[in-house]
Amino acid sequence: MREHVDRPLDHRTDVFDSYALPVLEDDRLLHDIAKAMRSASETHVQRAAETLIADFRKPVLMAWAAEDPVFPAARDHAAVMRHH
């Protein structure tokens, strides 16, 4: 997670740690999360996304940094404009 932000998270490590550490510290949680992820169907997720995109008619503000490594602006802008 830390590599996806451009400012230090040091002041909120408690929030970050509350999400990440339990899984790292408890093998039962890691096992359950892995099991849930393996059972997730890409088909169902894709179908839900298509339905949301097709039926959603409200304005949306999307903002991200041009240098964002996770969502490169040019690619995402093109994807957004295809659904406009």
Coordinates of C-alpha atoms in Angstrom, one line a residue:
M1 CA 0.0 0.0 0.0
R2 CA 2.8 2.4 0.9
E3 CA 4.1 2.4 -2.7
H4 CA 0.8 3.7 -4.0
V5 CA 1.0 7.0 -2.1
D6 CA 3.2 10.0 -2.7
R7 CA 3.2 11.2 0.9
P8 CA 4.4 9.3 3.9
L9 CA 1.8 7.4 5.8
D10 CA 3.8 7.7 9.1
H11 CA 1.1 9.8 10.8
R12 CA -1.6 7.1 10.1
T13 CA 0.3 3.9 10.5
D14 CA -2.3 2.9 13.1
V15 CA -5.0 2.8 10.4
F16 CA -2.8 1.0 7.9
D17 CA -1.6 -1.5 10.5
S18 CA -5.2 -2.2 11.6
Y19 CA -6.0 -3.5 8.2
A20 CA -2.7 -5.3 7.2
L21 CA -1.2 -6.7 10.4
P22 CA -4.0 -9.0 11.6
V23 CA -3.7 -11.0 8.3
L24 CA 0.1 -11.2 8.7
E25 CA 0.0 -12.2 12.3
D26 CA -2.8 -14.8 12.2
D27 CA -2.5 -17.7 9.7
R28 CA -6.2 -18.5 10.1
L29 CA -7.1 -15.1 8.8
L30 CA -4.7 -15.4 5.9
H31 CA -6.2 -18.8 5.1
D32 CA -9.7 -17.5 5.1
I33 CA -8.8 -14.5 2.9
A34 CA -7.0 -16.7 0.5
K35 CA -9.9 -19.1 0.3
A36 CA -12.4 -16.2 -0.3
M37 CA -10.1 -14.7 -3.1
R38 CA -9.8 -18.1 -4.8
S39 CA -13.6 -18.5 -4.8
A40 CA -14.2 -15.1 -6.3
S41 CA -15.6 -15.3 -9.8
E42 CA -14.2 -12.9 -12.3
T43 CA -17.3 -13.4 -14.4
H44 CA -19.6 -12.3 -11.6
V45 CA -17.4 -9.2 -10.8
Q46 CA -17.2 -8.2 -14.5
R47 CA -21.0 -8.6 -14.9
A48 CA -21.7 -6.5 -11.9
A49 CA -19.3 -3.8 -13.1
E50 CA -21.0 -3.8 -16.6
T51 CA -24.4 -3.4 -15.0
L52 CA -23.2 -0.5 -12.8
I53 CA -21.6 1.2 -15.7
A54 CA -24.6 0.7 -18.0
D55 CA -27.2 1.9 -15.4
F56 CA -25.4 4.7 -13.7
R57 CA -26.5 8.2 -14.9
K58 CA -25.0 10.6 -12.3
P59 CA -22.0 12.9 -12.7
V60 CA -18.7 11.4 -11.4
L61 CA -15.5 13.3 -10.5
M62 CA -12.4 11.2 -11.0
A63 CA -9.0 12.6 -10.0
W64 CA -5.6 11.1 -9.9
A65 CA -2.0 12.2 -10.3
A66 CA -0.4 12.1 -13.7
E67 CA 2.5 10.1 -12.4
D68 CA 0.3 7.5 -10.6
P69 CA 1.9 4.1 -11.2
V70 CA -1.3 2.2 -10.5
F71 CA -3.7 4.1 -12.7
P72 CA -1.7 5.8 -15.5
A73 CA -3.7 8.9 -16.5
A74 CA -3.7 8.4 -20.2
R75 CA -5.0 4.8 -20.1
D76 CA -7.7 5.6 -17.5
H77 CA -8.8 8.8 -19.2
A78 CA -9.4 6.8 -22.4
A79 CA -11.3 4.2 -20.6
V80 CA -13.6 6.8 -18.9
M81 CA -14.2 8.5 -22.2
R82 CA -15.3 5.3 -23.9
H83 CA -18.2 5.0 -21.4
H84 CA -19.1 8.7 -21.6

